[in-house]
Amino acid sequence: MTRTSDPLSLSLRLKDATYTLHEDLDKGIMAHGLFSNADKYKSFVKLQYLFHRDANALYNHAQLLEIIPDLTARNRFTHVCQDMQDLGLPFPEDVSPVDTPDASTAAGWLYVAEGSKLGANFLTKLVEKIGFTDTFGARHLAADPGGRGASWNAFKSAIDHAGFDPVLATTGARAAFMRVKKYMTTPDLVISIPA
């Protein structure tokens, strides 16, 4: 980890560095109409499964466990797996998890995973209209026990004060967004619904 004299916090740097990727991904998800009916929503859950499967090991990263509060409890992979079962979806073949040996890169990946919980507040309203809740089919969209805002602020504070290398963290965050984008644009993996 490297300390920086840059007055911009790491979380703000990551937000700035990934803004366009984030916007494009959000627009792509909404353009596919993944919340318009149950069948299309299943594609979204598969997308979530693949991303959270890839990031799963990062929630047990030895260095990050000492820095980020309740890191293991923040992991939504088990909830996504339960949603897959609720929806009768087969589990895709396993692949190797994200290889992030350093804490800074891993923190960038987790910035994306944790930040997506804020947007999930809006998504829960959409999935309720098609019959899914935080107890069936949309468990992974539920807020952390302490609430979305408090959980996100605690995460940001932890990474902002940890002295992570901002270049490596940015690389991790961009890679996480690109991984989701790859899954969206690879029809045999997830989504073959025309925009």
mmCIF file of C-alpha atoms in Angstrom:
data_model
loop_
_atom_site.group_PDB
_atom_site.id
_atom_site.type_symbol
_atom_site.label_atom_id
_atom_site.label_comp_id
_atom_site.label_asym_id
_atom_site.label_seq_id
_atom_site.Cartn_x
_atom_site.Cartn_y
_atom_site.Cartn_z
ATOM 1 C CA MET A 1 0.000 0.000 0.000
ATOM 2 C CA THR A 2 1.195 3.481 -0.786
ATOM 3 C CA ARG A 3 0.266 6.686 0.951
ATOM 4 C CA THR A 4 -0.613 9.586 -1.295
ATOM 5 C CA SER A 5 -0.637 13.336 -0.698
ATOM 6 C CA ASP A 6 -3.588 13.738 -3.112
ATOM 7 C CA PRO A 7 -6.340 15.516 -1.163
ATOM 8 C CA LEU A 8 -9.044 13.653 -3.120
ATOM 9 C CA SER A 9 -10.235 10.630 -1.145
ATOM 10 C CA LEU A 10 -9.845 7.193 -2.657
ATOM 11 C CA SER A 11 -13.603 6.675 -2.911
ATOM 12 C CA LEU A 12 -13.970 9.933 -4.863
ATOM 13 C CA ARG A 13 -11.042 9.037 -7.096
ATOM 14 C CA LEU A 14 -12.663 5.685 -7.844
ATOM 15 C CA LYS A 15 -15.998 7.351 -8.534
ATOM 16 C CA ASP A 16 -14.380 9.787 -10.979
ATOM 17 C CA ALA A 17 -12.246 7.112 -12.658
ATOM 18 C CA THR A 18 -15.176 4.754 -13.232
ATOM 19 C CA TYR A 19 -17.985 7.228 -13.871
ATOM 20 C CA THR A 20 -18.346 6.518 -17.597
ATOM 21 C CA LEU A 21 -18.069 2.742 -17.148
ATOM 22 C CA HIS A 22 -20.675 2.854 -14.399
ATOM 23 C CA GLU A 23 -23.091 4.976 -16.430
ATOM 24 C CA ASP A 24 -22.720 2.781 -19.512
ATOM 25 C CA LEU A 25 -23.328 -0.361 -17.460
ATOM 26 C CA ASP A 26 -26.424 1.066 -15.773
ATOM 27 C CA LYS A 27 -27.845 2.185 -19.116
ATOM 28 C CA GLY A 28 -27.105 -1.221 -20.629
ATOM 29 C CA ILE A 29 -28.883 -3.067 -17.836
ATOM 30 C CA MET A 30 -31.948 -0.860 -18.120
ATOM 31 C CA ALA A 31 -31.914 -1.028 -21.934
ATOM 32 C CA HIS A 32 -32.239 -4.807 -21.746
ATOM 33 C CA GLY A 33 -35.451 -4.396 -19.730
ATOM 34 C CA LEU A 34 -34.185 -6.857 -17.131
ATOM 35 C CA PHE A 35 -36.856 -5.791 -14.639
ATOM 36 C CA SER A 36 -39.832 -5.864 -16.990
ATOM 37 C CA ASN A 37 -40.766 -9.510 -16.384
ATOM 38 C CA ALA A 38 -39.659 -12.620 -14.501
ATOM 39 C CA ASP A 39 -37.825 -14.225 -17.427
ATOM 40 C CA LYS A 40 -35.713 -11.153 -18.103
ATOM 41 C CA TYR A 41 -35.070 -10.721 -14.383
ATOM 42 C CA LYS A 42 -33.577 -14.224 -14.353
ATOM 43 C CA SER A 43 -30.887 -12.940 -16.716
ATOM 44 C CA PHE A 44 -30.085 -10.190 -14.220
ATOM 45 C CA VAL A 45 -29.785 -12.720 -11.383
ATOM 46 C CA LYS A 46 -27.428 -14.841 -13.517
ATOM 47 C CA LEU A 47 -25.356 -11.732 -14.175
ATOM 48 C CA GLN A 48 -25.245 -11.006 -10.451
ATOM 49 C CA TYR A 49 -24.314 -14.596 -9.704
ATOM 50 C CA LEU A 50 -21.342 -14.501 -12.073
ATOM 51 C CA PHE A 51 -20.015 -11.218 -10.695
ATOM 52 C CA HIS A 52 -20.445 -12.139 -7.042
ATOM 53 C CA ARG A 53 -18.982 -15.598 -7.651
ATOM 54 C CA ASP A 54 -15.904 -13.901 -9.076
ATOM 55 C CA ALA A 55 -15.626 -11.473 -6.146
ATOM 56 C CA ASN A 56 -16.569 -13.972 -3.428
ATOM 57 C CA ALA A 57 -13.026 -14.677 -2.193
ATOM 58 C CA LEU A 58 -12.287 -10.961 -1.792
ATOM 59 C CA TYR A 59 -14.616 -10.854 1.210
ATOM 60 C CA ASN A 60 -12.111 -13.079 3.029
ATOM 61 C CA HIS A 61 -8.988 -11.172 1.955
ATOM 62 C CA ALA A 62 -6.676 -11.310 4.985
ATOM 63 C CA GLN A 63 -5.545 -7.669 4.856
ATOM 64 C CA LEU A 64 -8.994 -6.283 4.075
ATOM 65 C CA LEU A 65 -10.580 -8.172 6.963
ATOM 66 C CA GLU A 66 -8.506 -5.982 9.272
ATOM 67 C CA ILE A 67 -9.514 -2.757 7.512
ATOM 68 C CA ILE A 68 -13.133 -3.000 6.347
ATOM 69 C CA PRO A 69 -15.770 -3.413 9.079
ATOM 70 C CA ASP A 70 -17.925 -6.564 8.872
ATOM 71 C CA LEU A 71 -16.310 -7.528 5.592
ATOM 72 C CA THR A 72 -17.389 -11.178 5.615
ATOM 73 C CA ALA A 73 -20.982 -10.262 6.545
ATOM 74 C CA ARG A 74 -21.138 -7.842 3.596
ATOM 75 C CA ASN A 75 -20.754 -10.662 1.067
ATOM 76 C CA ARG A 76 -23.938 -11.285 -0.954
ATOM 77 C CA PHE A 77 -22.821 -14.416 -2.791
ATOM 78 C CA THR A 78 -24.837 -16.792 -0.588
ATOM 79 C CA HIS A 79 -27.933 -14.639 -1.137
ATOM 80 C CA VAL A 80 -27.439 -14.682 -4.907
ATOM 81 C CA CYS A 81 -27.104 -18.476 -4.787
ATOM 82 C CA GLN A 82 -30.393 -18.675 -2.870
ATOM 83 C CA ASP A 83 -32.016 -16.427 -5.491
ATOM 84 C CA MET A 84 -30.738 -18.728 -8.245
ATOM 85 C CA GLN A 85 -32.367 -21.661 -6.453
ATOM 86 C CA ASP A 86 -35.618 -19.722 -5.899
ATOM 87 C CA LEU A 87 -35.778 -19.035 -9.637
ATOM 88 C CA GLY A 88 -34.889 -22.599 -10.658
ATOM 89 C CA LEU A 89 -31.729 -21.476 -12.439
ATOM 90 C CA PRO A 90 -28.833 -23.878 -13.054
ATOM 91 C CA PHE A 91 -25.483 -22.800 -11.677
ATOM 92 C CA PRO A 92 -22.926 -21.956 -14.384
ATOM 93 C CA GLU A 93 -19.691 -23.901 -14.453
ATOM 94 C CA ASP A 94 -17.113 -22.728 -11.954
ATOM 95 C CA VAL A 95 -14.214 -20.614 -13.099
ATOM 96 C CA SER A 96 -11.211 -19.309 -11.228
ATOM 97 C CA PRO A 97 -11.966 -16.442 -8.833
ATOM 98 C CA VAL A 98 -10.506 -13.002 -9.357
ATOM 99 C CA ASP A 99 -6.770 -13.098 -8.839
ATOM 100 C CA THR A 100 -6.087 -10.074 -6.654
ATOM 101 C CA PRO A 101 -3.037 -10.676 -4.525
ATOM 102 C CA ASP A 102 -2.770 -7.097 -3.310
ATOM 103 C CA ALA A 103 -5.223 -5.322 -1.003
ATOM 104 C CA SER A 104 -5.428 -2.158 -3.113
ATOM 105 C CA THR A 105 -6.685 -3.940 -6.229
ATOM 106 C CA ALA A 106 -9.089 -6.000 -4.130
ATOM 107 C CA ALA A 107 -10.414 -2.808 -2.526
ATOM 108 C CA GLY A 108 -11.185 -1.467 -6.006
ATOM 109 C CA TRP A 109 -13.192 -4.573 -6.833
ATOM 110 C CA LEU A 110 -15.070 -4.315 -3.544
ATOM 111 C CA TYR A 111 -15.799 -0.643 -4.207
ATOM 112 C CA VAL A 112 -17.876 -1.797 -7.190
ATOM 113 C CA ALA A 113 -19.563 -4.661 -5.344
ATOM 114 C CA GLU A 114 -20.404 -2.553 -2.287
ATOM 115 C CA GLY A 115 -21.452 0.476 -4.326
ATOM 116 C CA SER A 116 -23.972 -1.607 -6.232
ATOM 117 C CA LYS A 117 -25.931 -2.004 -3.003
ATOM 118 C CA LEU A 118 -26.957 1.654 -3.222
ATOM 119 C CA GLY A 119 -28.541 1.158 -6.628
ATOM 120 C CA ALA A 120 -30.262 -1.960 -5.335
ATOM 121 C CA ASN A 121 -32.596 0.302 -3.347
ATOM 122 C CA PHE A 122 -34.178 1.404 -6.640
ATOM 123 C CA LEU A 123 -34.091 -2.113 -8.096
ATOM 124 C CA THR A 124 -36.022 -3.629 -5.178
ATOM 125 C CA LYS A 125 -39.005 -1.475 -6.112
ATOM 126 C CA LEU A 126 -38.862 -2.772 -9.686
ATOM 127 C CA VAL A 127 -38.578 -6.443 -8.746
ATOM 128 C CA GLU A 128 -41.430 -6.201 -6.241
ATOM 129 C CA LYS A 129 -43.690 -5.316 -9.192
ATOM 130 C CA ILE A 130 -42.851 -8.654 -10.825
ATOM 131 C CA GLY A 131 -43.261 -10.672 -7.636
ATOM 132 C CA PHE A 132 -39.821 -10.945 -6.017
ATOM 133 C CA THR A 133 -38.798 -9.867 -2.515
ATOM 134 C CA ASP A 134 -35.901 -9.973 -0.087
ATOM 135 C CA THR A 135 -37.186 -13.378 1.048
ATOM 136 C CA PHE A 136 -37.695 -14.889 -2.412
ATOM 137 C CA GLY A 137 -35.789 -14.290 -5.622
ATOM 138 C CA ALA A 138 -34.319 -10.907 -4.692
ATOM 139 C CA ARG A 139 -32.493 -11.642 -1.439
ATOM 140 C CA HIS A 140 -29.238 -10.244 -2.811
ATOM 141 C CA LEU A 141 -30.853 -6.819 -3.311
ATOM 142 C CA ALA A 142 -31.706 -6.416 0.381
ATOM 143 C CA ALA A 143 -29.936 -3.762 2.421
ATOM 144 C CA ASP A 144 -27.203 -4.651 4.894
ATOM 145 C CA PRO A 145 -28.528 -4.898 8.476
ATOM 146 C CA GLY A 146 -27.269 -1.414 9.363
ATOM 147 C CA GLY A 147 -28.902 0.202 6.339
ATOM 148 C CA ARG A 148 -27.588 1.075 2.877
ATOM 149 C CA GLY A 149 -26.261 4.544 3.652
ATOM 150 C CA ALA A 150 -24.534 3.634 6.897
ATOM 151 C CA SER A 151 -22.969 0.530 5.379
ATOM 152 C CA TRP A 152 -21.690 2.425 2.335
ATOM 153 C CA ASN A 153 -20.313 5.289 4.428
ATOM 154 C CA ALA A 154 -18.478 2.850 6.716
ATOM 155 C CA PHE A 155 -16.972 1.108 3.693
ATOM 156 C CA LYS A 156 -15.882 4.397 2.081
ATOM 157 C CA SER A 157 -14.363 5.649 5.328
ATOM 158 C CA ALA A 158 -12.396 2.420 5.708
ATOM 159 C CA ILE A 159 -10.896 2.518 2.208
ATOM 160 C CA ASP A 160 -10.343 6.280 2.329
ATOM 161 C CA HIS A 161 -8.183 5.974 5.444
ATOM 162 C CA ALA A 162 -6.357 2.716 4.681
ATOM 163 C CA GLY A 163 -3.591 4.147 2.512
ATOM 164 C CA PHE A 164 -4.342 1.956 -0.493
ATOM 165 C CA ASP A 165 -2.484 2.582 -3.731
ATOM 166 C CA PRO A 166 -4.979 4.640 -5.779
ATOM 167 C CA VAL A 167 -3.632 3.419 -9.129
ATOM 168 C CA LEU A 168 -4.030 -0.245 -8.179
ATOM 169 C CA ALA A 169 -7.444 0.402 -6.609
ATOM 170 C CA THR A 170 -8.589 2.154 -9.789
ATOM 171 C CA THR A 171 -7.327 -0.768 -11.857
ATOM 172 C CA GLY A 172 -9.369 -3.116 -9.668
ATOM 173 C CA ALA A 173 -12.542 -1.028 -9.879
ATOM 174 C CA ARG A 174 -12.290 -0.673 -13.649
ATOM 175 C CA ALA A 175 -11.654 -4.408 -14.009
ATOM 176 C CA ALA A 176 -14.758 -5.162 -11.932
ATOM 177 C CA PHE A 177 -16.967 -2.970 -14.129
ATOM 178 C CA MET A 178 -15.428 -4.490 -17.260
ATOM 179 C CA ARG A 179 -16.080 -8.003 -15.962
ATOM 180 C CA VAL A 180 -19.793 -7.231 -15.594
ATOM 181 C CA LYS A 181 -19.837 -5.617 -19.040
ATOM 182 C CA LYS A 182 -18.176 -8.718 -20.493
ATOM 183 C CA TYR A 183 -20.843 -10.939 -18.982
ATOM 184 C CA MET A 184 -23.551 -8.711 -20.437
ATOM 185 C CA THR A 185 -22.098 -8.837 -23.924
ATOM 186 C CA THR A 186 -21.326 -12.556 -24.024
ATOM 187 C CA PRO A 187 -24.665 -14.099 -25.017
ATOM 188 C CA ASP A 188 -23.708 -17.680 -24.232
ATOM 189 C CA LEU A 189 -22.861 -16.667 -20.667
ATOM 190 C CA VAL A 190 -25.786 -14.502 -19.701
ATOM 191 C CA ILE A 191 -27.893 -12.142 -21.724
ATOM 192 C CA SER A 192 -29.030 -12.809 -25.261
ATOM 193 C CA ILE A 193 -31.962 -10.406 -25.104
ATOM 194 C CA PRO A 194 -31.726 -7.678 -27.767
ATOM 195 C CA ALA A 195 -31.661 -4.126 -26.439
#
